Tab-separated table of C-alpha atoms in Angstrom:
chain	number	residue	atom	x	y	z
D	1	ALA	CA	18.268	0.477	-10.119
D	2	LYS	CA	14.630	-0.445	-10.479
D	3	PRO	CA	14.156	-3.298	-12.982
D	4	ASN	CA	10.785	-1.932	-14.076
D	5	SER	CA	8.526	1.078	-13.587
D	6	LEU	CA	4.873	1.784	-14.149
D	7	GLU	CA	2.643	4.720	-15.048
D	8	LEU	CA	-1.073	4.788	-15.810
D	9	ASN	CA	-2.455	6.802	-18.693
D	10	ARG	CA	-4.323	9.660	-17.001
D	11	CYS	CA	-5.707	11.227	-20.180
D	12	ASP	CA	-9.033	13.013	-20.227
D	13	THR	CA	-10.520	10.844	-22.951
D	14	ALA	CA	-13.330	8.405	-22.352
D	15	PRO	CA	-12.540	5.158	-20.513
D	16	PRO	CA	-11.207	2.485	-20.651
D	17	TYR	CA	-7.785	3.948	-19.813
D	18	ASN	CA	-4.486	2.418	-20.933
D	19	TYR	CA	-1.353	2.145	-18.822
D	20	ALA	CA	2.303	1.980	-19.816
D	21	VAL	CA	4.822	-0.430	-18.301
D	22	THR	CA	8.558	0.053	-18.676
D	23	ALA	CA	10.557	-3.191	-18.385
D	24	SER	CA	14.052	-3.897	-19.655
D	25	SER	CA	14.499	-2.218	-23.077
D	26	ARG	CA	10.796	-2.048	-23.933
D	27	ILE	CA	7.687	-0.052	-23.128
D	28	HIS	CA	4.437	-2.019	-23.186
D	29	ILE	CA	1.001	-0.402	-23.330
D	30	TYR	CA	-1.862	-2.425	-21.893
D	31	GLY	CA	-5.578	-1.871	-22.095
D	32	ARG	CA	-7.783	-1.935	-19.054
D	33	TYR	CA	-8.635	-5.646	-19.317
D	34	SER	CA	-6.011	-6.826	-21.808
D	35	GLN	CA	-3.786	-9.765	-20.866
D	36	GLU	CA	-1.314	-8.970	-23.655
D	37	PRO	CA	0.198	-5.603	-24.660
D	38	ILE	CA	-1.811	-3.703	-27.242
D	39	LYS	CA	1.314	-1.796	-28.309
D	40	THR	CA	5.062	-2.092	-27.678
D	41	PHE	CA	7.938	0.352	-28.147
D	42	SER	CA	11.189	-1.599	-28.480
D	43	ARG	CA	13.594	0.809	-30.199
D	44	PHE	CA	15.816	1.245	-27.153
D	45	ARG	CA	19.423	0.097	-27.374
D	46	GLU	CA	19.609	-0.341	-23.615
D	47	ALA	CA	17.230	-0.420	-20.669
D	48	ALA	CA	14.399	2.146	-20.581
D	49	TYR	CA	13.150	3.829	-17.398
D	50	GLY	CA	10.137	5.739	-16.106
D	51	ALA	CA	7.778	5.980	-19.094
D	52	THR	CA	5.330	8.798	-18.363
D	53	TYR	CA	2.212	9.921	-20.200
D	54	ARG	CA	1.366	13.510	-20.976
D	55	ASP	CA	-1.972	14.631	-19.521
D	56	ASP	CA	-3.752	14.365	-22.881
D	57	GLY	CA	-2.515	10.781	-23.378
D	58	ARG	CA	-0.999	11.446	-26.831
D	59	LEU	CA	2.705	11.585	-25.979
D	60	LEU	CA	4.971	9.394	-23.909
D	61	VAL	CA	8.448	10.237	-22.592
D	62	ALA	CA	11.014	7.811	-21.180
D	63	GLY	CA	14.633	7.803	-20.012
D	64	SER	CA	17.253	5.246	-20.915
D	65	GLU	CA	20.418	3.581	-19.657
D	66	ASP	CA	22.576	5.411	-22.221
D	67	GLY	CA	21.596	8.849	-20.837
D	68	GLY	CA	19.107	9.767	-23.542
D	69	VAL	CA	15.526	11.036	-23.212
D	70	CYS	CA	13.064	9.752	-25.808
D	71	LEU	CA	9.737	11.343	-26.774
D	72	LEU	CA	7.219	8.951	-28.338
D	73	ASP	CA	3.895	9.351	-30.105
D	74	VAL	CA	1.417	6.842	-28.702
D	75	GLY	CA	-0.078	6.381	-32.162
D	76	GLY	CA	3.252	6.008	-33.963
D	77	LYS	CA	6.328	3.789	-33.888
D	78	ALA	CA	9.474	5.881	-34.330
D	79	PRO	CA	10.550	8.360	-31.624
D	80	LEU	CA	9.501	11.979	-32.223
D	81	ARG	CA	12.448	13.545	-30.381
D	82	GLN	CA	15.730	12.443	-28.853
D	83	PHE	CA	17.172	14.647	-26.122
D	84	VAL	CA	20.893	14.183	-25.451
D	85	GLY	CA	22.636	15.863	-22.534
D	86	HIS	CA	22.968	13.444	-19.630
D	87	THR	CA	26.090	11.333	-19.263
D	88	LYS	CA	24.582	8.559	-17.126
D	89	PRO	CA	21.281	6.636	-16.956
D	90	VAL	CA	18.121	8.767	-16.825
D	91	HIS	CA	15.593	7.410	-14.347
D	92	VAL	CA	13.321	10.460	-13.985
D	93	VAL	CA	11.291	12.063	-16.805
D	94	GLY	CA	8.052	14.019	-16.868
D	95	PHE	CA	6.041	16.749	-18.558
D	96	LEU	CA	5.500	20.206	-17.109
D	97	SER	CA	1.879	21.274	-16.927
D	98	ASP	CA	2.196	23.512	-20.006
D	99	LYS	CA	2.724	20.257	-22.042
D	100	TYR	CA	5.566	21.780	-24.113
D	101	ARG	CA	8.496	21.182	-21.771
D	102	ILE	CA	10.087	18.094	-20.257
D	103	PHE	CA	12.218	17.688	-17.144
D	104	SER	CA	14.641	14.836	-16.532
D	105	GLY	CA	16.925	13.605	-13.732
D	106	ALA	CA	19.843	11.230	-14.049
D	107	ASP	CA	22.578	9.360	-12.208
D	108	ASP	CA	25.028	12.132	-13.186
D	109	TYR	CA	23.416	14.148	-10.330
D	110	SER	CA	21.894	16.672	-12.788
D	111	SER	CA	18.356	17.763	-13.676
D	112	ILE	CA	17.633	19.253	-17.102
D	113	LEU	CA	14.666	21.129	-18.560
D	114	TRP	CA	13.998	20.482	-22.282
D	115	ASP	CA	11.933	22.288	-24.919
D	116	ILE	CA	9.837	19.882	-27.006
D	117	PRO	CA	9.327	21.892	-30.250
D	118	SER	CA	13.013	22.719	-30.699
D	119	ALA	CA	14.410	19.617	-28.935
D	120	THR	CA	16.920	21.799	-27.081
D	121	LYS	CA	18.094	22.146	-23.536
D	122	ILE	CA	16.588	25.140	-21.697
D	123	ILE	CA	18.449	24.979	-18.400
D	124	SER	CA	20.462	22.469	-16.387
D	125	TYR	CA	20.724	22.124	-12.609
D	126	SER	CA	23.555	20.248	-10.853
D	127	GLU	CA	22.767	20.692	-7.171
D	128	HIS	CA	22.291	17.092	-6.067
D	129	ILE	CA	25.361	15.138	-4.931
D	130	ASP	CA	23.941	11.676	-5.635
D	131	TYR	CA	21.644	9.857	-8.064
D	132	VAL	CA	18.403	11.642	-8.996
D	133	ARG	CA	15.816	8.858	-8.922
D	134	CYS	CA	12.365	10.502	-8.687
D	135	GLY	CA	10.517	13.688	-9.567
D	136	CYS	CA	7.178	15.288	-10.335
D	137	ALA	CA	5.784	18.492	-11.837
D	138	SER	CA	3.359	21.002	-10.344
D	139	LYS	CA	-0.102	21.100	-11.887
D	140	VAL	CA	-0.664	24.633	-10.630
D	141	ASN	CA	2.528	26.362	-11.801
D	142	ALA	CA	3.907	25.399	-15.218
D	143	ASP	CA	7.455	26.450	-14.221
D	144	VAL	CA	7.808	24.340	-11.077
D	145	PHE	CA	9.077	20.772	-10.815
D	146	ILE	CA	10.552	18.696	-7.977
D	147	THR	CA	13.308	16.087	-7.854
D	148	GLY	CA	14.329	13.606	-5.171
D	149	SER	CA	17.791	12.122	-4.818
D	150	TYR	CA	19.756	9.490	-2.983
D	151	ASP	CA	21.575	12.357	-1.245
D	152	HIS	CA	18.549	12.431	1.146
D	153	THR	CA	17.223	15.740	-0.256
D	154	VAL	CA	14.202	16.923	-2.201
D	155	LYS	CA	14.710	20.063	-4.286
D	156	LEU	CA	12.101	22.368	-5.758
D	157	PHE	CA	13.108	24.094	-8.996
D	158	ASP	CA	11.595	27.053	-10.830
D	159	ALA	CA	12.404	27.278	-14.532
D	160	ARG	CA	12.665	31.061	-14.202
D	161	THR	CA	15.583	30.837	-11.777
D	162	LYS	CA	19.097	29.436	-12.151
D	163	SER	CA	19.079	27.469	-8.905
D	164	SER	CA	16.670	25.581	-6.683
D	165	VAL	CA	14.210	27.652	-4.657
D	166	MET	CA	13.735	25.133	-1.824
D	167	THR	CA	15.597	22.171	-0.342
D	168	ILE	CA	14.002	19.646	2.004
D	169	GLU	CA	15.979	17.127	4.063
D	170	HIS	CA	14.161	13.793	4.049
D	171	GLY	CA	16.796	11.961	6.092
D	172	HIS	CA	16.965	8.862	3.859
D	173	PRO	CA	17.590	8.171	0.135
D	174	VAL	CA	14.469	9.514	-1.590
D	175	GLU	CA	12.691	6.921	-3.738
D	176	SER	CA	9.517	8.807	-4.686
D	177	VAL	CA	7.993	12.297	-4.469
D	178	LEU	CA	4.453	13.471	-4.983
D	179	LEU	CA	2.690	16.854	-5.101
D	180	PHE	CA	-0.938	17.313	-4.116
D	181	PRO	CA	-3.106	18.823	-6.906
D	182	SER	CA	-3.288	22.129	-5.005
D	183	GLY	CA	0.503	22.388	-5.014
D	184	GLY	CA	0.655	23.189	-1.315
D	185	LEU	CA	1.633	19.778	0.097
D	186	LEU	CA	4.565	17.583	-0.879
D	187	VAL	CA	4.972	13.894	-0.024
D	188	SER	CA	8.363	12.185	-0.035
D	189	ALA	CA	9.172	8.516	0.459
D	190	GLY	CA	12.532	7.054	1.424
D	191	GLY	CA	13.724	4.432	3.832
D	192	ARG	CA	10.778	3.254	5.914
D	193	TYR	CA	9.285	6.739	6.073
D	194	VAL	CA	6.587	8.619	4.195
D	195	LYS	CA	6.731	12.325	5.071
D	196	VAL	CA	4.313	15.144	4.264
D	197	TRP	CA	5.686	18.679	3.901
D	198	ASP	CA	3.987	22.078	3.673
D	199	VAL	CA	5.555	23.818	0.689
D	200	LEU	CA	3.787	27.111	1.383
D	201	LYS	CA	5.453	27.298	4.806
D	202	GLY	CA	8.938	26.825	3.436
D	203	GLY	CA	8.989	23.036	3.608
D	204	GLN	CA	7.682	22.544	7.153
D	205	LEU	CA	7.235	18.893	8.160
D	206	LEU	CA	3.571	18.131	8.880
D	207	VAL	CA	3.607	14.399	9.539
D	208	SER	CA	6.010	11.459	9.346
D	209	LEU	CA	4.514	8.021	8.692
D	210	LYS	CA	6.343	4.807	9.575
D	211	ASN	CA	3.927	2.001	8.697
D	212	HIS	CA	6.210	-0.083	6.457
D	213	HIS	CA	8.901	-2.525	7.564
D	214	LYS	CA	11.168	-2.009	4.547
D	215	THR	CA	12.027	0.730	2.059
D	216	VAL	CA	9.060	2.611	0.569
D	217	THR	CA	9.526	2.671	-3.210
D	218	CYS	CA	6.464	4.398	-4.701
D	219	LEU	CA	3.624	6.809	-3.958
D	220	CYS	CA	0.263	7.557	-5.537
D	221	LEU	CA	-2.845	9.698	-4.930
D	222	ASN	CA	-6.419	8.837	-5.816
D	223	SER	CA	-8.507	11.108	-8.043
D	224	SER	CA	-10.137	13.053	-5.182
D	225	GLY	CA	-6.922	13.498	-3.185
D	226	GLN	CA	-8.531	11.914	-0.104
D	227	ARG	CA	-6.393	8.759	-0.186
D	228	LEU	CA	-2.607	8.393	-0.335
D	229	LEU	CA	-1.097	5.056	-1.403
D	230	SER	CA	2.425	3.825	-0.711
D	231	GLY	CA	4.149	0.647	-1.934
D	232	SER	CA	7.144	-0.954	-0.266
D	233	LEU	CA	9.680	-3.767	-0.464
D	234	ASP	CA	7.803	-5.375	2.448
D	235	ARG	CA	5.160	-6.534	-0.114
D	236	HIS	CA	2.443	-4.188	1.167
D	237	VAL	CA	0.494	-1.288	-0.279
D	238	LYS	CA	-0.772	0.998	2.483
D	239	ILE	CA	-3.718	3.346	1.930
D	240	TYR	CA	-3.839	6.451	4.144
D	241	SER	CA	-6.585	8.983	4.716
D	242	THR	CA	-5.229	12.441	3.858
D	243	THR	CA	-7.314	14.022	6.617
D	244	SER	CA	-5.978	11.964	9.526
D	245	TYR	CA	-2.984	10.221	7.857
D	246	LYS	CA	-4.041	6.921	9.391
D	247	VAL	CA	-3.972	3.614	7.509
D	248	VAL	CA	-7.503	2.795	6.366
D	249	HIS	CA	-6.685	-0.188	4.158
D	250	SER	CA	-3.809	-2.443	3.092
D	251	PHE	CA	-3.006	-4.835	0.206
D	252	ASN	CA	-0.594	-7.751	0.487
D	253	TYR	CA	1.371	-8.982	-2.572
D	254	ALA	CA	3.594	-11.955	-3.333
D	255	THR	CA	6.911	-10.113	-3.647
D	256	SER	CA	8.462	-6.692	-3.146
D	257	ILE	CA	6.720	-3.769	-4.847
D	258	LEU	CA	8.569	-1.334	-7.120
D	259	SER	CA	5.814	0.811	-8.633
D	260	LEU	CA	2.077	1.384	-8.499
D	261	ALA	CA	-0.568	3.560	-10.130
D	262	LEU	CA	-4.318	4.192	-10.041
D	263	SER	CA	-6.687	4.795	-12.933
D	264	PRO	CA	-8.365	8.237	-13.074
D	265	GLN	CA	-11.659	6.901	-11.679
D	266	ASP	CA	-9.994	4.724	-9.009
D	267	GLU	CA	-11.496	1.542	-10.420
D	268	THR	CA	-8.116	-0.098	-11.251
D	269	ILE	CA	-4.877	-0.392	-9.272
D	270	VAL	CA	-1.754	-1.708	-11.034
D	271	VAL	CA	1.383	-2.864	-9.179
D	272	GLY	CA	4.778	-3.804	-10.610
D	273	MET	CA	6.910	-6.212	-8.570
D	274	THR	CA	10.560	-7.341	-8.466
D	275	ASN	CA	9.808	-10.758	-9.997
D	276	GLY	CA	8.622	-9.125	-13.219
D	277	VAL	CA	4.938	-9.771	-12.509
D	278	LEU	CA	2.328	-7.070	-13.150
D	279	ASN	CA	-0.619	-7.288	-10.746
D	280	VAL	CA	-3.874	-5.623	-11.790
D	281	LYS	CA	-6.869	-5.319	-9.442
D	282	HIS	CA	-10.270	-4.071	-10.615
D	283	ARG	CA	-12.969	-2.734	-8.382
D	284	LYS	CA	-16.046	-4.885	-8.560
D	285	PRO	CA	-18.851	-2.942	-10.277
D	286	GLU	CA	-22.043	-2.421	-8.367
D	287	GLU	CA	-24.624	-4.925	-9.495
D	288	LYS	CA	-27.996	-3.502	-10.387
D	289	SER	CA	-30.734	-6.099	-10.485
D	290	GLU	CA	-32.981	-5.530	-13.465
D	291	ASN	CA	-35.868	-7.395	-11.899
D	292	SER	CA	-35.798	-5.414	-8.700
D	293	GLN	CA	-39.181	-3.902	-7.994
D	294	LYS	CA	-40.006	-0.912	-5.962
D	295	LYS	CA	-41.077	-1.562	-2.424
D	296	ARG	CA	-44.803	-2.055	-2.453
D	297	GLN	CA	-46.659	0.706	-0.697
D	298	PRO	CA	-49.625	-0.054	1.573
D	299	ALA	CA	-53.011	0.133	-0.101
D	300	TYR	CA	-55.302	3.120	0.408
D	301	ARG	CA	-57.666	1.032	2.483
D	302	THR	CA	-54.859	0.406	4.969
D	303	TYR	CA	-54.750	4.103	5.853
D	304	MET	CA	-58.551	4.397	5.969
D	305	LYS	CA	-59.078	1.259	8.054
D	306	GLY	CA	-61.303	1.983	11.041
D	307	ARG	CA	-61.895	5.627	10.121
D	308	THR	CA	-65.585	5.072	9.261
D	309	TYR	CA	-66.359	2.761	12.187
D	310	MET	CA	-69.190	4.034	14.355
D	311	PRO	CA	-68.752	3.039	18.041
D	312	LYS	CA	-71.599	1.365	19.853
D	313	GLN	CA	-73.010	2.576	23.097
D	314	GLU	CA	-71.148	-0.004	25.219
D	315	ASP	CA	-67.800	0.553	23.436
D	316	PHE	CA	-64.975	2.291	25.230
D	317	CYS	CA	-63.090	4.622	22.862
D	318	VAL	CA	-59.382	5.273	23.311
D	319	SER	CA	-58.223	8.396	21.552
D	320	LYS	CA	-54.759	8.487	20.029
D	321	PRO	CA	-52.752	11.495	21.188
D	322	VAL	CA	-52.201	13.975	18.405
D	323	ARG	CA	-48.579	14.793	17.822
D	324	ARG	CA	-48.018	18.460	18.244
D	325	VAL	CA	-45.789	20.076	15.654
D	326	LEU	CA	-43.898	23.046	16.998
D	327	ARG	CA	-43.382	26.153	14.963
D	328	LYS	CA	-39.918	27.434	14.239
D	329	TYR	CA	-40.053	30.160	16.857
D	330	ASP	CA	-41.312	27.689	19.474
D	331	LYS	CA	-38.332	25.397	18.815
D	332	LEU	CA	-35.948	28.341	19.107
D	333	LEU	CA	-37.564	29.466	22.345
D	334	ARG	CA	-37.233	25.963	23.756
D	335	SER	CA	-33.530	25.990	22.925
D	336	PHE	CA	-33.150	29.506	24.472
D	337	GLN	CA	-32.075	31.143	21.188
D	338	SER	CA	-33.692	34.492	21.877
D	339	SER	CA	-32.303	36.498	18.965
D	340	LYS	CA	-33.145	33.825	16.383
D	341	ALA	CA	-36.635	33.391	17.826
D	342	LEU	CA	-37.241	37.121	17.386
D	343	ASP	CA	-35.909	36.933	13.820
D	344	ALA	CA	-38.331	34.093	13.084
D	345	VAL	CA	-41.389	36.191	14.016
D	346	LEU	CA	-40.148	39.294	12.194
D	347	GLU	CA	-40.675	37.647	8.824
D	348	PRO	CA	-43.191	39.594	6.665
D	349	PRO	CA	-45.909	36.880	6.503
D	350	ILE	CA	-46.064	36.626	10.296
D	351	MET	CA	-45.857	40.385	10.963
D	352	LEU	CA	-48.555	41.236	8.417
D	353	HIS	CA	-51.089	38.433	8.953
D	354	THR	CA	-50.499	37.344	12.561
D	355	PRO	CA	-48.932	40.295	14.434
D	356	GLU	CA	-50.200	38.834	17.708
D	357	VAL	CA	-47.594	36.051	17.342
D	358	THR	CA	-44.783	38.581	17.020
D	359	VAL	CA	-45.979	40.507	20.061
D	360	ALA	CA	-46.466	37.291	22.058
D	361	VAL	CA	-42.851	36.254	21.407
D	362	MET	CA	-41.660	39.730	22.457
D	363	GLN	CA	-43.713	39.436	25.638
D	364	GLU	CA	-42.237	35.990	26.389
D	365	LEU	CA	-38.695	37.294	25.845
D	366	HIS	CA	-39.434	40.204	28.184
D	367	ARG	CA	-40.759	37.762	30.789
D	368	ARG	CA	-37.525	35.777	30.536
D	369	GLY	CA	-35.429	38.937	30.763
D	370	THR	CA	-33.750	38.387	27.362
D	371	LEU	CA	-35.669	40.896	25.251
D	372	ARG	CA	-32.982	43.571	25.495
D	373	SER	CA	-30.213	41.238	24.344
D	374	ALA	CA	-32.402	39.995	21.473
D	375	LEU	CA	-33.032	43.549	20.280
D	376	ALA	CA	-29.374	44.592	20.520
D	377	GLY	CA	-26.656	44.051	17.925
D	378	ARG	CA	-28.820	44.411	14.808
D	379	ASP	CA	-27.958	46.012	11.501
D	380	GLU	CA	-29.701	48.887	9.751
D	381	LYS	CA	-32.193	46.691	7.892
D	382	GLN	CA	-33.303	44.797	11.005
D	383	VAL	CA	-33.626	47.952	13.123
D	384	ASN	CA	-35.711	49.499	10.341
D	385	LEU	CA	-37.992	46.431	10.351
D	386	LEU	CA	-38.453	46.550	14.128
D	387	LEU	CA	-39.216	50.259	14.212
D	388	THR	CA	-41.683	49.932	11.330
D	389	PHE	CA	-43.597	47.207	13.161
D	390	VAL	CA	-43.624	49.068	16.481
D	391	ALA	CA	-44.695	52.387	14.922
D	392	ARG	CA	-47.559	50.682	13.096
D	393	ARG	CA	-48.889	48.491	15.922
D	394	VAL	CA	-48.176	50.503	19.082
D	395	ILE	CA	-51.501	52.334	18.821
D	396	GLU	CA	-53.513	49.091	18.974
D	397	PRO	CA	-54.772	48.684	22.565
D	398	ARG	CA	-54.074	44.920	22.701
D	399	PHE	CA	-50.406	45.460	21.730
D	400	THR	CA	-49.698	48.771	23.445
D	401	PRO	CA	-48.426	47.473	26.856
D	402	VAL	CA	-45.765	45.263	25.224
D	403	LEU	CA	-44.783	47.510	22.328
D	404	VAL	CA	-44.276	50.515	24.591
D	405	ILE	CA	-41.617	48.502	26.427
D	406	VAL	CA	-40.053	47.449	23.094
D	407	ALA	CA	-40.021	51.047	21.837
D	408	ASP	CA	-38.401	52.215	25.057
D	409	MET	CA	-35.661	49.561	24.753
D	410	LEU	CA	-35.036	50.327	21.066
D	411	THR	CA	-34.679	54.023	21.832
D	412	ASP	CA	-32.314	53.317	24.697
D	413	ILE	CA	-30.156	50.853	22.707
D	414	TYR	CA	-29.901	52.691	19.395
D	415	HIS	CA	-29.904	56.274	20.649
D	416	PRO	CA	-26.105	56.575	20.116
D	417	VAL	CA	-26.424	55.783	16.381
D	418	VAL	CA	-29.063	58.434	15.670
D	419	GLY	CA	-27.851	60.620	12.844
D	420	GLN	CA	-25.740	57.913	11.200
D	421	SER	CA	-28.512	56.352	9.130
D	422	SER	CA	-31.240	58.283	7.359
D	423	VAL	CA	-33.447	55.183	7.217
D	424	VAL	CA	-33.316	54.576	10.979
D	425	ASP	CA	-33.765	58.279	11.724
D	426	LYS	CA	-36.878	58.334	9.541
D	427	GLN	CA	-38.416	55.409	11.423
D	428	PHE	CA	-37.645	56.992	14.796
D	429	LEU	CA	-39.481	60.125	13.617
D	430	LYS	CA	-42.454	58.025	12.512
D	431	LEU	CA	-42.513	56.341	15.908
D	432	LYS	CA	-42.393	59.728	17.611
D	433	GLU	CA	-45.293	61.009	15.482
D	434	ALA	CA	-47.359	57.878	16.167
D	435	VAL	CA	-46.823	58.190	19.931
D	436	ALA	CA	-47.572	61.966	19.844
D	437	LYS	CA	-50.839	61.398	17.954
D	438	GLU	CA	-51.856	58.699	20.420
D	439	ILE	CA	-51.154	61.025	23.344
D	440	ASP	CA	-53.316	63.725	21.711
D	441	TYR	CA	-56.132	61.209	21.234
D	442	GLN	CA	-55.869	60.147	24.878
D	443	GLU	CA	-56.036	63.755	26.081
D	444	GLU	CA	-59.130	64.424	23.959
D	445	LEU	CA	-60.733	61.230	25.236
D	446	LEU	CA	-60.020	62.260	28.849
D	447	GLU	CA	-61.723	65.592	28.210
D	448	VAL	CA	-64.768	63.805	26.755
D	449	LEU	CA	-64.764	61.416	29.710
D	450	GLY	CA	-64.772	64.357	32.125
D	451	MET	CA	-67.748	65.922	30.306
D	452	MET	CA	-69.641	62.643	30.430
D	453	ASP	CA	-68.961	62.258	34.170
D	454	THR	CA	-70.388	65.778	34.763
D	455	LEU	CA	-73.536	64.937	32.759
D	456	PHE	CA	-74.040	61.668	34.640
D	457	ALA	CA	-73.661	63.494	37.983
D	458	THR	CA	-76.277	66.099	36.937
D	459	PHE	CA	-78.792	63.391	35.924
D	460	THR	CA	-78.367	61.675	39.290
D	461	LYS	CA	-79.082	64.856	41.292
D	462	LYS	CA	-82.264	65.552	39.321
D	463	THR	CA	-83.533	62.020	39.971
D	464	ASP	CA	-82.981	62.368	43.715
D	465	MET	CA	-84.881	65.663	43.812
D	466	CYS	CA	-87.857	64.113	42.007
D	467	LEU	CA	-87.961	61.253	44.506
D	468	GLU	CA	-88.054	63.649	47.505
D	469	GLU	CA	-90.916	65.676	45.971
D	470	ASN	CA	-93.012	62.564	45.489
D	471	LYS	CA	-92.576	61.539	49.133
D	472	SER	CA	-93.655	64.986	50.418
D	473	ASN	CA	-96.907	64.816	48.364
D	474	GLY	CA	-97.839	61.434	49.877
D	475	VAL	CA	-97.354	59.506	46.665
D	476	THR	CA	-96.738	55.872	47.364
D	477	GLU	CA	-94.822	55.269	44.063
D	478	ILE	CA	-91.264	54.221	44.711
D	479	ILE	CA	-88.651	55.351	42.214
D	480	GLN	CA	-85.397	53.417	42.440
D	481	THR	CA	-82.279	55.277	41.490
D	482	ASN	CA	-78.791	54.015	41.060
D	483	ARG	CA	-76.330	56.600	42.252
D	484	SER	CA	-73.033	56.707	40.590
D	485	TYR	CA	-70.566	59.279	41.798
């Protein structure tokens, strides 16, 4: 049996936090920096075991050598409740997450669930075949609690059922169990092994850690769940990362370790050892120097130095190269992200104020042969945006050669989805109307061009006839004509 056990007060009140130490027939409560107990419960006829705080820090429950379970008020002296039902020493006690029920495990191989208001037994389980020496309750489900036994098994119980719902074979006498806050992972310690199990997968073994040389006696998690701590009879506390399950730190103590706990903000670690010594380590607070001044910034004249200097005639000026800042679409083009580069130039400010940038990027993508892939795979909103831009700008002569290619690709790619979206269909119709109007304008302009060519040809013939008449009359005036056929 463990000569002492330890549990920190994890209440939600303001720090400093107190911690309870169970040793012999007494329970001592220490403050964060107190060298002596600030309160002691000594009304136990025999040895007390496993004092545990409720989450709010107001109640304390402990087992005893005579098989009783005692409920204590932290602010009072006399026990609030006495639960009688076990026939042998009770080493495991704890509160369920609803705060109104208690579970206990004893050397009579049984686990019992108690009701606090009525001080009665709710249900009893007798499935273990050896001492029940550890346990914990789920913080997610108020009906679930777990016990570990020297029969090498860990059992998961649900208060709504009459038997255990899961049994896990650890392979060694189980000294400590721990549930992650999410309730999905279970950690068991026994022998030299610390094992992590996936409860949601029916108790599948995830990892087995063998970093201690002697029996592992206690487990603990930090507040964030990123560090797992284990204490052992080999005088070491190992700290594991819960992402890689590798040892990231280790503490060495004078004698074998029986129990350990962390404060809610991870600033204090308390360890109970076999020689009756309680070791408390505090994290050193970060020192903030009051006289520390901000780093002095260079004066304004430092930045302006040499800006107003006028070079002389014999001076040789060396110009500093100007760092060129690339735009977003240029960076994407350099990294060959065609689709994202096209998205970058389809933003409203660029399309409305600098449409030549959008068209230039489309032209570059076409030159690279990636325009089709950049246009494909877009949703209704993006297709609508593309068609709106093309329909509006295709009639501008500087954009027409590129946008005609874009319109042709859009029609080819999204032709199969015509009729499925009224928005896209409407834009296709607008594009069709814009192209039809442009074709009509071109035809009219060709007709006007033909008329103008006829007029120019007529003027040229008349000029030639006038020149021939002047020559026949002996006129020496030379009339130069520029023929254009």
